[in-house]
């Protein structure tokens, strides 16, 4: 058995299908780091069932799927197929080749296949376990696993030996048996509990059967008693339903009558509401008209004030035009004088310039002659030296000077051009400066007008705002007064509310045409006499006024019919019963009470009767005096003390009378109406004032914006003037700098020309053959003195020219400036005159506006009076309509309340009847469901009219007595008594309660329970037998595991000693059991001592020693219990050449019994291999494989290159 091939599809770096064909022997897989060699080992471990992502060098299991590169997208699944040659039948399956396939999708799902058929992971593990391949995967040694072998726990090292020895299948058999035992134990416990429970239930069932027989008799008597009670309840409910149905019919008839009256009242209320709705638009229109006219009047008043103020302001500013500047004629004369002076200065400049030119010419000629003599002298002096120095040097110096002269000429031309440009910029800036300066005066005059307009607009806006604030404050105070008066009116109205029969009569006033209202409301009492009249009238002041006796009788009948209490009535319409001519003459300080009150004519006679010979005095003393003088007169003080010859009433002040309250209410209501009208006037005026204030505020804002814009223009002009002046100054400075540079260049040019002339003279002298005999310097000295004199003369003329130019420049433009000033002064005077004319015209317009506003205000005042009258009339009409609508609504609410009350009663009766019907239905349903009887049968057999037969107990006693030979009379039926039947029910329920829960099927249940108990007892014995058999199997498996492991351990321990001695010549190594007494669970310790060292602790070994020790353990297991194949991933990476040779020697020994696949970088390992696989990675991150067989064929490459 060996691995025949490995196919990878989408596994890690193997993006495309790649197949590796293996043969028996040693196969080395080589390649650079990161090329994907270890992915081959991961693929074999993965397809054999590895479940740990870390063991596959990943974070999660989905990391095995190709993740994609820059040139190739990721894949959705990974698939690996491992083909095993099973010709020797090592695997317990009837196939010569076994193909194991594992497939994983991106969603995390996995599939396993065995020879193309879907299977489970468990099936693959069981198939491989007999070949020494288990979940420990000791046949696959990956990177870093060597150290894990040493650092593993002793119990984990035991698992490697068990896996190699094939113990896994025995352990699985044991684990399966133990799981069955655990499940069986739960069943045994459950069966034991059920058996015990059944045994406990058998005994009480016998007692329950006896109770069931006793319960039958009690239930029969209880049923009859309940049926008789139900029949009685049913008959009673049916009787009540019949009675309530008749009552409900009467209530419905009464409700129908109220409904008819309600419909009539609804129509009346709708009519009144329509009248009210019709009156509302007229009142609103009159209100809007008055409001609009009031606002317009306010605006006219504000306009009049503003026009008058503006007219006064403009008139105050009128008069002669102020003249602040110089006279334009004087300025023109000064300009002409300045122009003449400028011409004289310029003529002086030209004269000085001509003299300077002549001086320069003379100085130049003298200097030329001096320089020529100097050159001749120098030439003669240097001729001999020049001959020695040679012509070449002189020629070079002359060329150099000529070059410098050319450069100086170019620089002079450039400076001349720049100087012209600077003069042009200065002239342009000066011209723009003069043009812009002319506009400054115009802007200044315009800004003065804007300042005046802004001040006027701001003053008008402030005045309008002050008017708004004044009206707002007045409105606030009036509204506060209105709220206080409204609260007082409400409080007084609340004090006038009646709680006796008078309130009922007043509420029915709309239905009783002859009812005038309360006496307090129909009377008008003089101010200050309220208390006196209230005391004089007494109970009449609380009465209700009616027009006649018939109406009084109808009112009393209404109160009696509605049970609304009692009420006093002042009956009018009668003839005069009192002749005032018979009344005596009163003193001056007394007044008849009837003269202090005003009342409708219809009740005046009755009122006069009530106040017959009643006089009002200032105080009690005056009243006493009056009664003593006129005994037939009753006197009442203004404080309410009534005094007569036969009756007196008074004392300290108590609560206010109805008349006082009504008078206070009328006064407060009148004041409230005045305040409300005042608020309306203030609101109208405030609306106009706000509109005017908004208009004036917009005008002020516009004037301020215009002024700001003018300031911005002035600022911009100032900035532009500054910029132009700076440009002119900078251009002049640049021109002066360029002049200096040009003069410097000119001087340099002259000097270089002199040098060039000297060099040419020297060059000519050097080229001639003549040699001067002697040198004469007198001519040169004379010319030098002449040059000094000429230079002094030139300097003096230059100073003269500079002075003249400065004087001419100082007065340049003075004449033009004076002419511009004269022009500006003339324009300023023209503008001032125009402004004066405009102010005069504006003052005339303002006066005209004031006149028109005054006239319009007078006309508007008349219109406002008319609108106020229309507003009052429409308000009164709407108030009358509101009163009628209120009366109609009151009647409608009264009838609605009565109708709702009757409807509620009818509904309550219907609900009660429905509830009783439901109760009857529930009783019928209960009778039918519980007792299976119809209503007719129930009433016929158990109704209240049916006699009650003797009970079973009475019949039993009778039968017993008769059987005993006693002379007894048979029990007779008795008349129905509800209390007796209720006692029978309670007795039967008590007996049933004493019997407890009754099981009528107790005998049947007892028999079934006995049969079930016998069955469960048999099943329990069977489970106990099965448990004993499973324990026997576990013992046999433990014995087999002990035998196989013991043998494998001793073989591995023996091989470890040999292998360790091979890898460490002179060293000692052994395997030791941690618990030799328990071979089923003992772990394995490793003791290793390399040669030359005394330590045996594995943690003290070097890296290479630890690797060799771990390899020794694995090789010992391989040799003791060989497996068909082994895969090793760079296990020799940390070994030197000597140890590598020893390890390769051991691996070569395994070649004959097992197949080895080694991932390596070591050349010696490659040389010992039978076949090579080269693994590399392309630039796109995908692994490719190349194979080469080394032994058994010629060195001819068979290459597989798959991408």
JSON list of C-alpha atoms in Angstrom, two decimals, residues 1037-1198:
[
{"chain": "A", "resi": 1037, "resn": "UNK", "atom": "CA", "xyz": [-11.67, -4.56, 24.82]},
{"chain": "A", "resi": 1038, "resn": "UNK", "atom": "CA", "xyz": [-9.57, -3.29, 27.71]},
{"chain": "A", "resi": 1039, "resn": "UNK", "atom": "CA", "xyz": [-7.69, -6.54, 27.67]},
{"chain": "A", "resi": 1040, "resn": "UNK", "atom": "CA", "xyz": [-7.07, -6.29, 23.94]},
{"chain": "A", "resi": 1041, "resn": "UNK", "atom": "CA", "xyz": [-5.93, -2.64, 24.25]},
{"chain": "A", "resi": 1042, "resn": "UNK", "atom": "CA", "xyz": [-3.61, -3.65, 27.10]},
{"chain": "A", "resi": 1043, "resn": "UNK", "atom": "CA", "xyz": [-2.12, -6.46, 25.06]},
{"chain": "A", "resi": 1044, "resn": "UNK", "atom": "CA", "xyz": [-1.64, -4.46, 21.86]},
{"chain": "A", "resi": 1045, "resn": "UNK", "atom": "CA", "xyz": [-0.31, -1.33, 23.58]},
{"chain": "A", "resi": 1046, "resn": "UNK", "atom": "CA", "xyz": [2.07, -3.25, 25.86]},
{"chain": "A", "resi": 1047, "resn": "UNK", "atom": "CA", "xyz": [3.58, -5.03, 22.89]},
{"chain": "A", "resi": 1048, "resn": "UNK", "atom": "CA", "xyz": [3.81, -1.85, 20.83]},
{"chain": "A", "resi": 1049, "resn": "UNK", "atom": "CA", "xyz": [5.36, 0.11, 23.71]},
{"chain": "A", "resi": 1050, "resn": "UNK", "atom": "CA", "xyz": [8.10, -2.40, 24.35]},
{"chain": "A", "resi": 1051, "resn": "UNK", "atom": "CA", "xyz": [8.92, -2.54, 20.64]},
{"chain": "A", "resi": 1052, "resn": "UNK", "atom": "CA", "xyz": [9.02, 1.25, 20.36]},
{"chain": "A", "resi": 1053, "resn": "UNK", "atom": "CA", "xyz": [11.10, 1.59, 23.55]},
{"chain": "A", "resi": 1054, "resn": "UNK", "atom": "CA", "xyz": [13.58, -0.94, 22.20]},
{"chain": "A", "resi": 1055, "resn": "UNK", "atom": "CA", "xyz": [13.78, 0.75, 18.82]},
{"chain": "A", "resi": 1056, "resn": "UNK", "atom": "CA", "xyz": [14.16, 4.20, 20.48]},
{"chain": "A", "resi": 1057, "resn": "UNK", "atom": "CA", "xyz": [17.30, 3.03, 22.29]},
{"chain": "A", "resi": 1058, "resn": "UNK", "atom": "CA", "xyz": [18.77, 1.83, 18.98]},
{"chain": "A", "resi": 1059, "resn": "UNK", "atom": "CA", "xyz": [17.74, 4.88, 16.96]},
{"chain": "A", "resi": 1060, "resn": "UNK", "atom": "CA", "xyz": [18.94, 7.32, 19.64]},
{"chain": "A", "resi": 1061, "resn": "UNK", "atom": "CA", "xyz": [22.30, 5.58, 19.79]},
{"chain": "A", "resi": 1062, "resn": "UNK", "atom": "CA", "xyz": [22.53, 5.89, 16.00]},
{"chain": "A", "resi": 1063, "resn": "UNK", "atom": "CA", "xyz": [21.73, 9.59, 15.96]},
{"chain": "A", "resi": 1064, "resn": "UNK", "atom": "CA", "xyz": [23.76, 10.34, 19.12]},
{"chain": "A", "resi": 1065, "resn": "UNK", "atom": "CA", "xyz": [26.77, 7.97, 19.17]},
{"chain": "A", "resi": 1066, "resn": "UNK", "atom": "CA", "xyz": [27.81, 7.68, 22.79]},
{"chain": "A", "resi": 1067, "resn": "UNK", "atom": "CA", "xyz": [24.56, 9.12, 24.07]},
{"chain": "A", "resi": 1068, "resn": "UNK", "atom": "CA", "xyz": [21.75, 7.49, 26.04]},
{"chain": "A", "resi": 1069, "resn": "UNK", "atom": "CA", "xyz": [17.99, 7.68, 25.47]},
{"chain": "A", "resi": 1070, "resn": "UNK", "atom": "CA", "xyz": [14.97, 5.77, 26.77]},
{"chain": "A", "resi": 1071, "resn": "UNK", "atom": "CA", "xyz": [11.19, 5.85, 27.07]},
{"chain": "A", "resi": 1072, "resn": "UNK", "atom": "CA", "xyz": [9.72, 5.57, 30.59]},
{"chain": "A", "resi": 1073, "resn": "UNK", "atom": "CA", "xyz": [6.10, 4.93, 31.64]},
{"chain": "A", "resi": 1074, "resn": "UNK", "atom": "CA", "xyz": [4.64, 7.48, 34.05]},
{"chain": "A", "resi": 1075, "resn": "UNK", "atom": "CA", "xyz": [2.37, 4.86, 35.72]},
{"chain": "A", "resi": 1076, "resn": "UNK", "atom": "CA", "xyz": [3.47, 1.31, 34.92]},
{"chain": "A", "resi": 1077, "resn": "UNK", "atom": "CA", "xyz": [0.73, -0.11, 37.16]},
{"chain": "A", "resi": 1078, "resn": "UNK", "atom": "CA", "xyz": [-2.02, 1.24, 34.89]},
{"chain": "A", "resi": 1079, "resn": "UNK", "atom": "CA", "xyz": [-1.11, 0.35, 31.31]},
{"chain": "A", "resi": 1080, "resn": "UNK", "atom": "CA", "xyz": [-4.51, 1.56, 30.03]},
{"chain": "A", "resi": 1081, "resn": "UNK", "atom": "CA", "xyz": [-3.94, 5.22, 30.95]},
{"chain": "A", "resi": 1082, "resn": "UNK", "atom": "CA", "xyz": [-0.23, 5.60, 31.62]},
{"chain": "A", "resi": 1083, "resn": "UNK", "atom": "CA", "xyz": [1.73, 8.30, 29.81]},
{"chain": "A", "resi": 1084, "resn": "UNK", "atom": "CA", "xyz": [5.22, 8.11, 28.31]},
{"chain": "A", "resi": 1085, "resn": "UNK", "atom": "CA", "xyz": [8.18, 10.26, 29.35]},
{"chain": "A", "resi": 1086, "resn": "UNK", "atom": "CA", "xyz": [11.32, 10.73, 27.21]},
{"chain": "A", "resi": 1087, "resn": "UNK", "atom": "CA", "xyz": [14.78, 10.69, 28.77]},
{"chain": "A", "resi": 1088, "resn": "UNK", "atom": "CA", "xyz": [17.61, 11.82, 26.49]},
{"chain": "A", "resi": 1089, "resn": "UNK", "atom": "CA", "xyz": [21.32, 12.45, 27.27]},
{"chain": "A", "resi": 1090, "resn": "UNK", "atom": "CA", "xyz": [23.46, 13.45, 24.30]},
{"chain": "A", "resi": 1091, "resn": "UNK", "atom": "CA", "xyz": [27.12, 12.38, 24.42]},
{"chain": "A", "resi": 1092, "resn": "UNK", "atom": "CA", "xyz": [29.32, 14.50, 26.63]},
{"chain": "A", "resi": 1093, "resn": "UNK", "atom": "CA", "xyz": [26.41, 15.91, 28.66]},
{"chain": "A", "resi": 1094, "resn": "UNK", "atom": "CA", "xyz": [24.98, 14.88, 32.01]},
{"chain": "A", "resi": 1095, "resn": "UNK", "atom": "CA", "xyz": [21.55, 16.53, 31.70]},
{"chain": "A", "resi": 1096, "resn": "UNK", "atom": "CA", "xyz": [18.47, 14.52, 30.77]},
{"chain": "A", "resi": 1097, "resn": "UNK", "atom": "CA", "xyz": [15.85, 17.31, 30.83]},
{"chain": "A", "resi": 1098, "resn": "UNK", "atom": "CA", "xyz": [14.54, 17.96, 27.33]},
{"chain": "A", "resi": 1099, "resn": "UNK", "atom": "CA", "xyz": [14.22, 21.71, 27.94]},
{"chain": "A", "resi": 1100, "resn": "UNK", "atom": "CA", "xyz": [18.03, 21.97, 28.35]},
{"chain": "A", "resi": 1101, "resn": "UNK", "atom": "CA", "xyz": [18.79, 20.49, 24.94]},
{"chain": "A", "resi": 1102, "resn": "UNK", "atom": "CA", "xyz": [19.84, 22.64, 21.97]},
{"chain": "A", "resi": 1103, "resn": "UNK", "atom": "CA", "xyz": [17.59, 23.16, 18.95]},
{"chain": "A", "resi": 1104, "resn": "UNK", "atom": "CA", "xyz": [19.34, 20.54, 16.83]},
{"chain": "A", "resi": 1105, "resn": "UNK", "atom": "CA", "xyz": [19.39, 18.05, 19.73]},
{"chain": "A", "resi": 1106, "resn": "UNK", "atom": "CA", "xyz": [15.69, 18.54, 20.33]},
{"chain": "A", "resi": 1107, "resn": "UNK", "atom": "CA", "xyz": [14.97, 17.99, 16.61]},
{"chain": "A", "resi": 1108, "resn": "UNK", "atom": "CA", "xyz": [17.05, 14.78, 16.54]},
{"chain": "A", "resi": 1109, "resn": "UNK", "atom": "CA", "xyz": [15.39, 13.52, 19.75]},
{"chain": "A", "resi": 1110, "resn": "UNK", "atom": "CA", "xyz": [11.92, 14.12, 18.28]},
{"chain": "A", "resi": 1111, "resn": "UNK", "atom": "CA", "xyz": [12.98, 12.41, 15.02]},
{"chain": "A", "resi": 1112, "resn": "UNK", "atom": "CA", "xyz": [14.32, 9.51, 17.07]},
{"chain": "A", "resi": 1113, "resn": "UNK", "atom": "CA", "xyz": [10.91, 9.04, 18.73]},
{"chain": "A", "resi": 1114, "resn": "UNK", "atom": "CA", "xyz": [9.08, 9.14, 15.39]},
{"chain": "A", "resi": 1115, "resn": "UNK", "atom": "CA", "xyz": [11.58, 6.80, 13.65]},
{"chain": "A", "resi": 1116, "resn": "UNK", "atom": "CA", "xyz": [11.33, 4.39, 16.56]},
{"chain": "A", "resi": 1117, "resn": "UNK", "atom": "CA", "xyz": [7.55, 4.33, 16.11]},
{"chain": "A", "resi": 1118, "resn": "UNK", "atom": "CA", "xyz": [7.99, 3.95, 12.33]},
{"chain": "A", "resi": 1119, "resn": "UNK", "atom": "CA", "xyz": [10.33, 0.95, 12.77]},
{"chain": "A", "resi": 1120, "resn": "UNK", "atom": "CA", "xyz": [8.31, -0.70, 15.53]},
{"chain": "A", "resi": 1121, "resn": "UNK", "atom": "CA", "xyz": [4.96, -0.36, 13.79]},
{"chain": "A", "resi": 1122, "resn": "UNK", "atom": "CA", "xyz": [5.52, 0.57, 10.18]},
{"chain": "A", "resi": 1123, "resn": "UNK", "atom": "CA", "xyz": [2.86, 2.52, 8.27]},
{"chain": "A", "resi": 1124, "resn": "UNK", "atom": "CA", "xyz": [2.41, 2.40, 4.48]},
{"chain": "A", "resi": 1125, "resn": "UNK", "atom": "CA", "xyz": [3.66, 5.99, 4.05]},
{"chain": "A", "resi": 1126, "resn": "UNK", "atom": "CA", "xyz": [5.18, 8.96, 5.90]},
{"chain": "A", "resi": 1127, "resn": "UNK", "atom": "CA", "xyz": [5.20, 12.67, 5.02]},
{"chain": "A", "resi": 1128, "resn": "UNK", "atom": "CA", "xyz": [7.85, 14.94, 6.53]},
{"chain": "A", "resi": 1129, "resn": "UNK", "atom": "CA", "xyz": [8.08, 18.71, 6.08]},
{"chain": "A", "resi": 1130, "resn": "UNK", "atom": "CA", "xyz": [11.62, 20.10, 6.58]},
{"chain": "A", "resi": 1131, "resn": "UNK", "atom": "CA", "xyz": [12.34, 17.94, 9.65]},
{"chain": "A", "resi": 1132, "resn": "UNK", "atom": "CA", "xyz": [16.14, 18.15, 8.98]},
{"chain": "A", "resi": 1133, "resn": "UNK", "atom": "CA", "xyz": [16.25, 21.95, 8.54]},
{"chain": "A", "resi": 1134, "resn": "UNK", "atom": "CA", "xyz": [18.06, 22.52, 11.86]},
{"chain": "A", "resi": 1135, "resn": "UNK", "atom": "CA", "xyz": [20.66, 19.68, 11.44]},
{"chain": "A", "resi": 1136, "resn": "UNK", "atom": "CA", "xyz": [24.30, 19.96, 10.49]},
{"chain": "A", "resi": 1137, "resn": "UNK", "atom": "CA", "xyz": [25.83, 17.78, 7.80]},
{"chain": "A", "resi": 1138, "resn": "UNK", "atom": "CA", "xyz": [26.94, 14.96, 10.15]},
{"chain": "A", "resi": 1139, "resn": "UNK", "atom": "CA", "xyz": [23.56, 14.61, 11.87]},
{"chain": "A", "resi": 1140, "resn": "UNK", "atom": "CA", "xyz": [21.85, 14.97, 8.50]},
{"chain": "A", "resi": 1141, "resn": "UNK", "atom": "CA", "xyz": [23.83, 11.99, 7.15]},
{"chain": "A", "resi": 1142, "resn": "UNK", "atom": "CA", "xyz": [22.81, 9.91, 10.18]},
{"chain": "A", "resi": 1143, "resn": "UNK", "atom": "CA", "xyz": [19.13, 10.85, 9.77]},
{"chain": "A", "resi": 1144, "resn": "UNK", "atom": "CA", "xyz": [19.11, 10.17, 6.04]},
{"chain": "A", "resi": 1145, "resn": "UNK", "atom": "CA", "xyz": [20.63, 6.80, 6.72]},
{"chain": "A", "resi": 1146, "resn": "UNK", "atom": "CA", "xyz": [17.77, 5.91, 9.03]},
{"chain": "A", "resi": 1147, "resn": "UNK", "atom": "CA", "xyz": [15.19, 7.17, 6.53]},
{"chain": "A", "resi": 1148, "resn": "UNK", "atom": "CA", "xyz": [16.82, 5.11, 3.79]},
{"chain": "A", "resi": 1149, "resn": "UNK", "atom": "CA", "xyz": [16.32, 2.02, 5.92]},
{"chain": "A", "resi": 1150, "resn": "UNK", "atom": "CA", "xyz": [12.55, 2.77, 5.98]},
{"chain": "A", "resi": 1151, "resn": "UNK", "atom": "CA", "xyz": [12.41, 2.90, 2.16]},
{"chain": "A", "resi": 1152, "resn": "UNK", "atom": "CA", "xyz": [11.83, -0.85, 1.79]},
{"chain": "A", "resi": 1153, "resn": "UNK", "atom": "CA", "xyz": [8.82, -1.00, 4.15]},
{"chain": "A", "resi": 1154, "resn": "UNK", "atom": "CA", "xyz": [7.21, 2.43, 3.74]},
{"chain": "A", "resi": 1155, "resn": "UNK", "atom": "CA", "xyz": [6.77, 5.22, 1.26]},
{"chain": "A", "resi": 1156, "resn": "UNK", "atom": "CA", "xyz": [8.39, 8.55, 2.29]},
{"chain": "A", "resi": 1157, "resn": "UNK", "atom": "CA", "xyz": [7.52, 12.02, 0.97]},
{"chain": "A", "resi": 1158, "resn": "UNK", "atom": "CA", "xyz": [9.98, 14.62, 2.28]},
{"chain": "A", "resi": 1159, "resn": "UNK", "atom": "CA", "xyz": [9.82, 18.41, 1.92]},
{"chain": "A", "resi": 1160, "resn": "UNK", "atom": "CA", "xyz": [13.48, 19.51, 2.03]},
{"chain": "A", "resi": 1161, "resn": "UNK", "atom": "CA", "xyz": [16.07, 22.13, 1.17]},
{"chain": "A", "resi": 1162, "resn": "UNK", "atom": "CA", "xyz": [19.03, 19.80, 1.92]},
{"chain": "A", "resi": 1163, "resn": "UNK", "atom": "CA", "xyz": [21.08, 18.64, -1.05]},
{"chain": "A", "resi": 1164, "resn": "UNK", "atom": "CA", "xyz": [22.04, 15.34, 0.62]},
{"chain": "A", "resi": 1165, "resn": "UNK", "atom": "CA", "xyz": [18.38, 14.51, 1.22]},
{"chain": "A", "resi": 1166, "resn": "UNK", "atom": "CA", "xyz": [17.63, 15.25, -2.44]},
{"chain": "A", "resi": 1167, "resn": "UNK", "atom": "CA", "xyz": [20.47, 12.92, -3.53]},
{"chain": "A", "resi": 1168, "resn": "UNK", "atom": "CA", "xyz": [19.03, 10.05, -1.49]},
{"chain": "A", "resi": 1169, "resn": "UNK", "atom": "CA", "xyz": [15.55, 10.45, -3.05]},
{"chain": "A", "resi": 1170, "resn": "UNK", "atom": "CA", "xyz": [14.15, 8.18, -5.78]},
{"chain": "A", "resi": 1171, "resn": "UNK", "atom": "CA", "xyz": [12.14, 11.02, -7.36]},
{"chain": "A", "resi": 1172, "resn": "UNK", "atom": "CA", "xyz": [12.10, 14.80, -7.19]},
{"chain": "A", "resi": 1173, "resn": "UNK", "atom": "CA", "xyz": [9.22, 17.23, -7.40]},
{"chain": "A", "resi": 1174, "resn": "UNK", "atom": "CA", "xyz": [10.17, 20.84, -8.03]},
{"chain": "A", "resi": 1175, "resn": "UNK", "atom": "CA", "xyz": [7.68, 23.43, -6.79]},
{"chain": "A", "resi": 1176, "resn": "UNK", "atom": "CA", "xyz": [7.83, 27.08, -7.84]},
{"chain": "A", "resi": 1177, "resn": "UNK", "atom": "CA", "xyz": [5.50, 30.06, -7.94]},
{"chain": "A", "resi": 1178, "resn": "UNK", "atom": "CA", "xyz": [4.92, 32.25, -10.98]},
{"chain": "A", "resi": 1179, "resn": "UNK", "atom": "CA", "xyz": [4.68, 36.01, -10.91]},
{"chain": "A", "resi": 1180, "resn": "UNK", "atom": "CA", "xyz": [0.87, 35.81, -10.62]},
{"chain": "A", "resi": 1181, "resn": "UNK", "atom": "CA", "xyz": [1.04, 33.96, -7.26]},
{"chain": "A", "resi": 1182, "resn": "UNK", "atom": "CA", "xyz": [0.04, 30.48, -8.59]},
{"chain": "A", "resi": 1183, "resn": "UNK", "atom": "CA", "xyz": [2.11, 27.34, -7.84]},
{"chain": "A", "resi": 1184, "resn": "UNK", "atom": "CA", "xyz": [3.46, 25.10, -10.62]},
{"chain": "A", "resi": 1185, "resn": "UNK", "atom": "CA", "xyz": [5.08, 21.62, -10.27]},
{"chain": "A", "resi": 1186, "resn": "UNK", "atom": "CA", "xyz": [7.86, 19.86, -12.20]},
{"chain": "A", "resi": 1187, "resn": "UNK", "atom": "CA", "xyz": [8.71, 16.14, -11.54]},
{"chain": "A", "resi": 1188, "resn": "UNK", "atom": "CA", "xyz": [11.94, 14.22, -12.17]},
{"chain": "A", "resi": 1189, "resn": "UNK", "atom": "CA", "xyz": [12.55, 10.50, -11.58]},
{"chain": "A", "resi": 1190, "resn": "UNK", "atom": "CA", "xyz": [16.16, 9.91, -10.42]},
{"chain": "A", "resi": 1191, "resn": "UNK", "atom": "CA", "xyz": [16.41, 6.13, -9.95]},
{"chain": "A", "resi": 1192, "resn": "UNK", "atom": "CA", "xyz": [15.05, 3.40, -12.16]},
{"chain": "A", "resi": 1193, "resn": "UNK", "atom": "CA", "xyz": [15.16, 5.48, -15.44]},
{"chain": "A", "resi": 1194, "resn": "UNK", "atom": "CA", "xyz": [17.53, 7.50, -17.49]},
{"chain": "A", "resi": 1195, "resn": "UNK", "atom": "CA", "xyz": [17.96, 11.10, -16.48]},
{"chain": "A", "resi": 1196, "resn": "UNK", "atom": "CA", "xyz": [15.18, 12.19, -18.74]},
{"chain": "A", "resi": 1197, "resn": "UNK", "atom": "CA", "xyz": [12.71, 14.71, -17.42]},
{"chain": "A", "resi": 1198, "resn": "UNK", "atom": "CA", "xyz": [9.00, 14.09, -17.52]}
]
